[in-house]
GROMACS .gro file of C-alpha atoms in nm:
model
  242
    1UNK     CA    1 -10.729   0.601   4.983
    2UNK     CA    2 -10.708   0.989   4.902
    3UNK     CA    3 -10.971   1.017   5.270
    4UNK     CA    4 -10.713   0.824   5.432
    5UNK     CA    5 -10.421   0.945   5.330
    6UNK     CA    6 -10.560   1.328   5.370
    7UNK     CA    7 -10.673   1.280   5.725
    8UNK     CA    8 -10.300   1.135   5.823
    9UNK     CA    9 -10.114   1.407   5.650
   10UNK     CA   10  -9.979   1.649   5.921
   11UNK     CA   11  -9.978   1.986   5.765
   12UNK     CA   12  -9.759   2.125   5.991
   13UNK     CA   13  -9.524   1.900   5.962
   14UNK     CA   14  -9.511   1.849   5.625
   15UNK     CA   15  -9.463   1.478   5.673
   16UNK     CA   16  -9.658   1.152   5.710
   17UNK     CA   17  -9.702   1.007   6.078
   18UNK     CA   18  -9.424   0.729   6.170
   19UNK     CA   19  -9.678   0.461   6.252
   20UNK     CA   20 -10.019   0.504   6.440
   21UNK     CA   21 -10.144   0.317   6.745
   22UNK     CA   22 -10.482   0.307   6.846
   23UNK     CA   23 -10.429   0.621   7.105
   24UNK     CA   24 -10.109   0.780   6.976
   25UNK     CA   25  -9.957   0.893   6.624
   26UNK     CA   26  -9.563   0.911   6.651
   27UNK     CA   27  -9.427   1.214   6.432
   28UNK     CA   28  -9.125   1.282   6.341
   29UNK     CA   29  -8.890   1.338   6.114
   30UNK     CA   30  -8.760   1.017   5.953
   31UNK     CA   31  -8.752   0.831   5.600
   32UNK     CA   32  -9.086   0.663   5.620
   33UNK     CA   33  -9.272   0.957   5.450
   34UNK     CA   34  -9.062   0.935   5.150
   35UNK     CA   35  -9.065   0.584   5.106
   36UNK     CA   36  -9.420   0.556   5.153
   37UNK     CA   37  -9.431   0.734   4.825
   38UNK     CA   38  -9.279   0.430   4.629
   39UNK     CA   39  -9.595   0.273   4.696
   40UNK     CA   40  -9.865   0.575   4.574
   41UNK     CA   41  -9.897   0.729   4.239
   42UNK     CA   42  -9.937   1.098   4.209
   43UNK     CA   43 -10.360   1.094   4.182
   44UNK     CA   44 -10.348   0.882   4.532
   45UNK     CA   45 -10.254   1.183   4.667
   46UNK     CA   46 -10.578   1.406   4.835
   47UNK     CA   47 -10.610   1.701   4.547
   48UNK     CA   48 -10.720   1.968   4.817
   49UNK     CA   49 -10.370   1.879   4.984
   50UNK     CA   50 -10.128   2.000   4.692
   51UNK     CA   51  -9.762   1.956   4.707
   52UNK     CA   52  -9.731   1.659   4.943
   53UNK     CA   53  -9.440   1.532   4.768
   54UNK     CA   54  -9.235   1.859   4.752
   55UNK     CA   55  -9.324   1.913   5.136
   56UNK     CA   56  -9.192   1.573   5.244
   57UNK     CA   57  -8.881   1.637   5.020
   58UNK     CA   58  -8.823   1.946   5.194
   59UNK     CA   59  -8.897   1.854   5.552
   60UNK     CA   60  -8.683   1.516   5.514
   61UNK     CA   61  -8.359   1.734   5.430
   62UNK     CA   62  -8.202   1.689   5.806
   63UNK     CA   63  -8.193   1.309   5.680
   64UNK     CA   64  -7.965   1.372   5.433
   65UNK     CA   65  -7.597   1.201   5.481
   66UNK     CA   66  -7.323   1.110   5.176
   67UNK     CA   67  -7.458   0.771   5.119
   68UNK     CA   68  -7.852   0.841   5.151
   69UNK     CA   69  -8.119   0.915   5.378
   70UNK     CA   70  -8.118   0.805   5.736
   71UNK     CA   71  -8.373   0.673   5.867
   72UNK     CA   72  -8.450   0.925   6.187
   73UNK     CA   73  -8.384   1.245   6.300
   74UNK     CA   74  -8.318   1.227   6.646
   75UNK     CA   75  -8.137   1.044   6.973
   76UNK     CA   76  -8.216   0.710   7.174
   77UNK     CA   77  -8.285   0.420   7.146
   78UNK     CA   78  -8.416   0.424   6.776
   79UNK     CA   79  -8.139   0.381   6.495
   80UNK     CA   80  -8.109   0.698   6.413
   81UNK     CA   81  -7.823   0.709   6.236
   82UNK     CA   82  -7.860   0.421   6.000
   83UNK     CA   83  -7.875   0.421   5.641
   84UNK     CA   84  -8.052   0.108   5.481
   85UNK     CA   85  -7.948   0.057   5.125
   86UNK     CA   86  -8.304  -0.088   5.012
   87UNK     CA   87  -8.474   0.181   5.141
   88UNK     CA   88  -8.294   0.422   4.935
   89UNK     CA   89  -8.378   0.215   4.662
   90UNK     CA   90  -8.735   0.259   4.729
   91UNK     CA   91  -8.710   0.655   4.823
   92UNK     CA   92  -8.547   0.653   4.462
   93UNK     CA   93  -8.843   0.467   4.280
   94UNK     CA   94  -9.102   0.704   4.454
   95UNK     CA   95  -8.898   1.030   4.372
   96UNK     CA   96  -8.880   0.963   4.023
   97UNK     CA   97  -9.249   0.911   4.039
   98UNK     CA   98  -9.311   1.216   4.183
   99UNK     CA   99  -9.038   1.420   4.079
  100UNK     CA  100  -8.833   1.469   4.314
  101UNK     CA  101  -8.490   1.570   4.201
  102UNK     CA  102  -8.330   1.575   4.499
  103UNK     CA  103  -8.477   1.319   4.698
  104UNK     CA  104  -8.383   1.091   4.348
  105UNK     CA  105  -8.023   1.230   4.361
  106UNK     CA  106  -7.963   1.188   4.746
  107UNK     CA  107  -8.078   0.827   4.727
  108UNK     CA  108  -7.861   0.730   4.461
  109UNK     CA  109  -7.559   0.778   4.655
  110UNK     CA  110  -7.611   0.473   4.835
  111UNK     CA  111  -7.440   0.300   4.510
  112UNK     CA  112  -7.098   0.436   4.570
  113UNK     CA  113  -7.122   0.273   4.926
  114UNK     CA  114  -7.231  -0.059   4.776
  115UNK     CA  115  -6.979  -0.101   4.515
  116UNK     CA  116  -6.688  -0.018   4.771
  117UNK     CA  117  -6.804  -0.280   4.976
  118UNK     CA  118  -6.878  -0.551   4.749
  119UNK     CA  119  -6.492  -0.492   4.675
  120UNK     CA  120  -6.418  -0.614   4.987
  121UNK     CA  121  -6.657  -0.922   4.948
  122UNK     CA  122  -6.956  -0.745   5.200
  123UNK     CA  123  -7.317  -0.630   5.111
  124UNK     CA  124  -7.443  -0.558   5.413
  125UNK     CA  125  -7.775  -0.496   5.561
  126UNK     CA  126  -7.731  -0.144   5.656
  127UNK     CA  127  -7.433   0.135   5.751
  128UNK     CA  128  -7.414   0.269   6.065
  129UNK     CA  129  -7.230   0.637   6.151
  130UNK     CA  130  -6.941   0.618   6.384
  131UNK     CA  131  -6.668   0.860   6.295
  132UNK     CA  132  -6.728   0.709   5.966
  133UNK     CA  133  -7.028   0.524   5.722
  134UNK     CA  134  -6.934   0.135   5.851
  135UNK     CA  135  -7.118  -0.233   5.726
  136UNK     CA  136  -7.316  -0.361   6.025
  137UNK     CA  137  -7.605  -0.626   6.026
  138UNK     CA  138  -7.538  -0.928   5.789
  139UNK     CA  139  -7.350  -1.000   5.526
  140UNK     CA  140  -7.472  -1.069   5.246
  141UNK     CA  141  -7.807  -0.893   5.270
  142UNK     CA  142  -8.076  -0.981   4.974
  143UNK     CA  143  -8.271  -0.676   5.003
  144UNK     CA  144  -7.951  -0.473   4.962
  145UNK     CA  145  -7.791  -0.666   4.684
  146UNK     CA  146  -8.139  -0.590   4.512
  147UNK     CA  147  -8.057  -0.236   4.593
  148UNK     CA  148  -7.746  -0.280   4.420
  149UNK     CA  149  -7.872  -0.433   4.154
  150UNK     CA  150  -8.190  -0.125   4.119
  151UNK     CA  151  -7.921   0.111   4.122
  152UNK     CA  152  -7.705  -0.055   3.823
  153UNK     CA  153  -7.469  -0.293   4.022
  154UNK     CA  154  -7.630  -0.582   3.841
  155UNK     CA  155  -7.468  -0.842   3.630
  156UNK     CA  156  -7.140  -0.683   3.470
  157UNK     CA  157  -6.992  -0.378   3.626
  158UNK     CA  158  -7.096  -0.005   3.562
  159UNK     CA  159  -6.698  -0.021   3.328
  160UNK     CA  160  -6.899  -0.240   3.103
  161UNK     CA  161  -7.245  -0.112   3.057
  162UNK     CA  162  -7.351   0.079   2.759
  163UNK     CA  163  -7.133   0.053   2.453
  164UNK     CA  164  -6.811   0.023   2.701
  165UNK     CA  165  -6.597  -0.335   2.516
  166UNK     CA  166  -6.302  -0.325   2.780
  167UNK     CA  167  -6.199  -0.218   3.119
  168UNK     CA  168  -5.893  -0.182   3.303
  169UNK     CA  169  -5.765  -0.270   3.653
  170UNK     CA  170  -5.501  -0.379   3.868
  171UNK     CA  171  -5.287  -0.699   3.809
  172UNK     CA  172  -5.055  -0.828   4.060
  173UNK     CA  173  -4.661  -0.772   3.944
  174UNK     CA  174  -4.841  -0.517   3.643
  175UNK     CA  175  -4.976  -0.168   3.698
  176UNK     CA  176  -5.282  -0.190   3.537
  177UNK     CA  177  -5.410  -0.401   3.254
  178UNK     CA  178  -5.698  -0.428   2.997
  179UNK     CA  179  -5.965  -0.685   2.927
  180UNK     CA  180  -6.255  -0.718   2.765
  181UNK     CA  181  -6.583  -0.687   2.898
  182UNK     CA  182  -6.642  -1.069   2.782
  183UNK     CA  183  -6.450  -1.116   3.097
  184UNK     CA  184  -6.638  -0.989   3.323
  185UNK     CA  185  -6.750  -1.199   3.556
  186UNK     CA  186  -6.650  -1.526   3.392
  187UNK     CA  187  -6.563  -1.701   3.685
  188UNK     CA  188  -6.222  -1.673   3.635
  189UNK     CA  189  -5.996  -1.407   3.869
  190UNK     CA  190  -5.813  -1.149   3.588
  191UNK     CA  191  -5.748  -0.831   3.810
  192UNK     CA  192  -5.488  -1.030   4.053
  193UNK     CA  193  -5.447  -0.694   4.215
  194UNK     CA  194  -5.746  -0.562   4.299
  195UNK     CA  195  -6.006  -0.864   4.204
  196UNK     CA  196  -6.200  -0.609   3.985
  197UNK     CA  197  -6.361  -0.850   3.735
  198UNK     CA  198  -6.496  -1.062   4.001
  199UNK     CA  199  -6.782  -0.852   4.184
  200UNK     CA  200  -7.056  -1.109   4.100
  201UNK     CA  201  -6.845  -1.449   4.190
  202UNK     CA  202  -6.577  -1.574   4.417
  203UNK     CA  203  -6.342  -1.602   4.162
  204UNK     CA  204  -6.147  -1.290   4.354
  205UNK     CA  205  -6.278  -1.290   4.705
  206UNK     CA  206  -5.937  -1.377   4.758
  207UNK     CA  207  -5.767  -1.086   4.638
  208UNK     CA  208  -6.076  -0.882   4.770
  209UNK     CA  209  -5.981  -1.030   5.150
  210UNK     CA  210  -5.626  -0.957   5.074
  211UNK     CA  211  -5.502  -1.277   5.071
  212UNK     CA  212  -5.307  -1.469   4.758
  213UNK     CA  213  -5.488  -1.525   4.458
  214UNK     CA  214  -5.210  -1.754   4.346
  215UNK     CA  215  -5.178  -2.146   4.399
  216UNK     CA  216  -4.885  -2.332   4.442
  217UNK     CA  217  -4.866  -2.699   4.337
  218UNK     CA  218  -4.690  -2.924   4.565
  219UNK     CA  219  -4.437  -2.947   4.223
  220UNK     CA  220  -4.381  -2.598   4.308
  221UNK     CA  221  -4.620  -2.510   3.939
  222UNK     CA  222  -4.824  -2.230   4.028
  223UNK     CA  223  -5.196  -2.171   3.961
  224UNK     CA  224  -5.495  -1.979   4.008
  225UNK     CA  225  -5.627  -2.040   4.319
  226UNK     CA  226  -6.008  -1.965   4.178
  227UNK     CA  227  -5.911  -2.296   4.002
  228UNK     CA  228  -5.892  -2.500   4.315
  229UNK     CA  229  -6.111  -2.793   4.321
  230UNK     CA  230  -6.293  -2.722   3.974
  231UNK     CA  231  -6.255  -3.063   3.837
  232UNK     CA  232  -5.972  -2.965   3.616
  233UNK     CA  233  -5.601  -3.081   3.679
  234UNK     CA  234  -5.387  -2.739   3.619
  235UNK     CA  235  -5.098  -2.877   3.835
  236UNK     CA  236  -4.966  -3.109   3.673
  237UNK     CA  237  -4.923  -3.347   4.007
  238UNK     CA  238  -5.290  -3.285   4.065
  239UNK     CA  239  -5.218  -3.129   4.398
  240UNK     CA  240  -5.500  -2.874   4.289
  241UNK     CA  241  -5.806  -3.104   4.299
  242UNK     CA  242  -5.699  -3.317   4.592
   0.00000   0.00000   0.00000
């Protein structure tokens, strides 16, 4: 592997070719060199080629955006300006292995992106630049909610990792209100005002969507409407689980 991976190093470059053909090698400067290095551990590298890491790290810095590495440098036809949230987590795996502060530190912003959008009931397959970072591709993406996940979106929210018991957020007709972390993610819609609570089920997509998140029986009672259809009669004409 360390022949192989010598003789396709480009020196001048600093960067590992996009993909090879049998007549051509396409260079350039795009994402594929550092996420190649997810994949090798530091004595696959050739030893009379010193530095690799460090190079790419350098030569990928046009890449850079607020959310991550895109993918190209460049115009046409190719998606140039597209950041792909699983590919930052792998550029994040290989720059810890490596050491690569920056490259691990420029990758990790793709988590901000990913927790506003799972707000708003999306995790999509990649962002696209416009006059702003967008969701494009589909919704929901498994390779980017494992992104998510790599980068600490998993289970309860970041509010409730560590030694946190309780966290705060928006209830309809309230300002703000505080739970405990036990009900996070229970299924069960708390933050009425800004569906907080609820990243991991639909309990909120309601509230997320900005619609209602409150039922009203046909006896005018009023209920949840994450309680719709759950096999439980909370109105007390039924009209919830008809």
């Amino acid at each position: 592997m360390r022949q192989a991976l010598g003789a396709m190093y480009d020196v001048k470059s600093g960067l590992f070719p996009t993909a090879i053909s049998q007549n051509h090698r396409f260079q350039g400067v795009s994402s594929e060199s550092l996420h190649m290095l997810a994949y090798l551990d530091p004595e696959d590298l050739p030893p009379h080629k010193p530095g690799i890491p460090e190079m790419i790290e350098r030569t990928s810095k046009p890449l850079k955006t607020s959310i991550g590495y895109k993918t190209f440098q460049g115009t046409g036809s190719y998606p140039s300006e597209n950041v792909w949230p699983f590919e930052q987590a792998m550029i994040n795996m290989g720059a810890k292995r490596h050491g690569l502060r920056e490259a691990s530190e420029i990758s990790q912003r793709c988590k901000k992106a990913l927790d506003e959008s799972f707000t708003q009931g999306m995790v999509p397959e990649y962002y696209v630049q416009t006059t702003d970072w967008t969701e494009a591709g589909c919704s929901i993406q498994l390779l980017s909610v494992g992104a998510w996940a790599y980068f600490g979106g998993e289970g309860e929210d970041s509010a409730c990792s560590n030694t946190s018991k309780a966290f705060r957020c928006q209830v309809k007709g309230l300002t703000e209100r505080t739970f405990p972390c036990s009900r996070m993610n229970d299924d069960f819609c708390d933050c009425t005002g800004d569906g907080f609570d609820e990243p991991n089920t639909s309990a909120c997509s309601a509230v997320r969507k900005g619609k209602s998140s409150i039922f009203t029986c046909l006896n005018g009672e009023q209920t949840f409407v994450s309680r719709i259809g759950d096999g439980i009669r909370d109105c007390s004409d039924g009209s919830d689980e008809l």
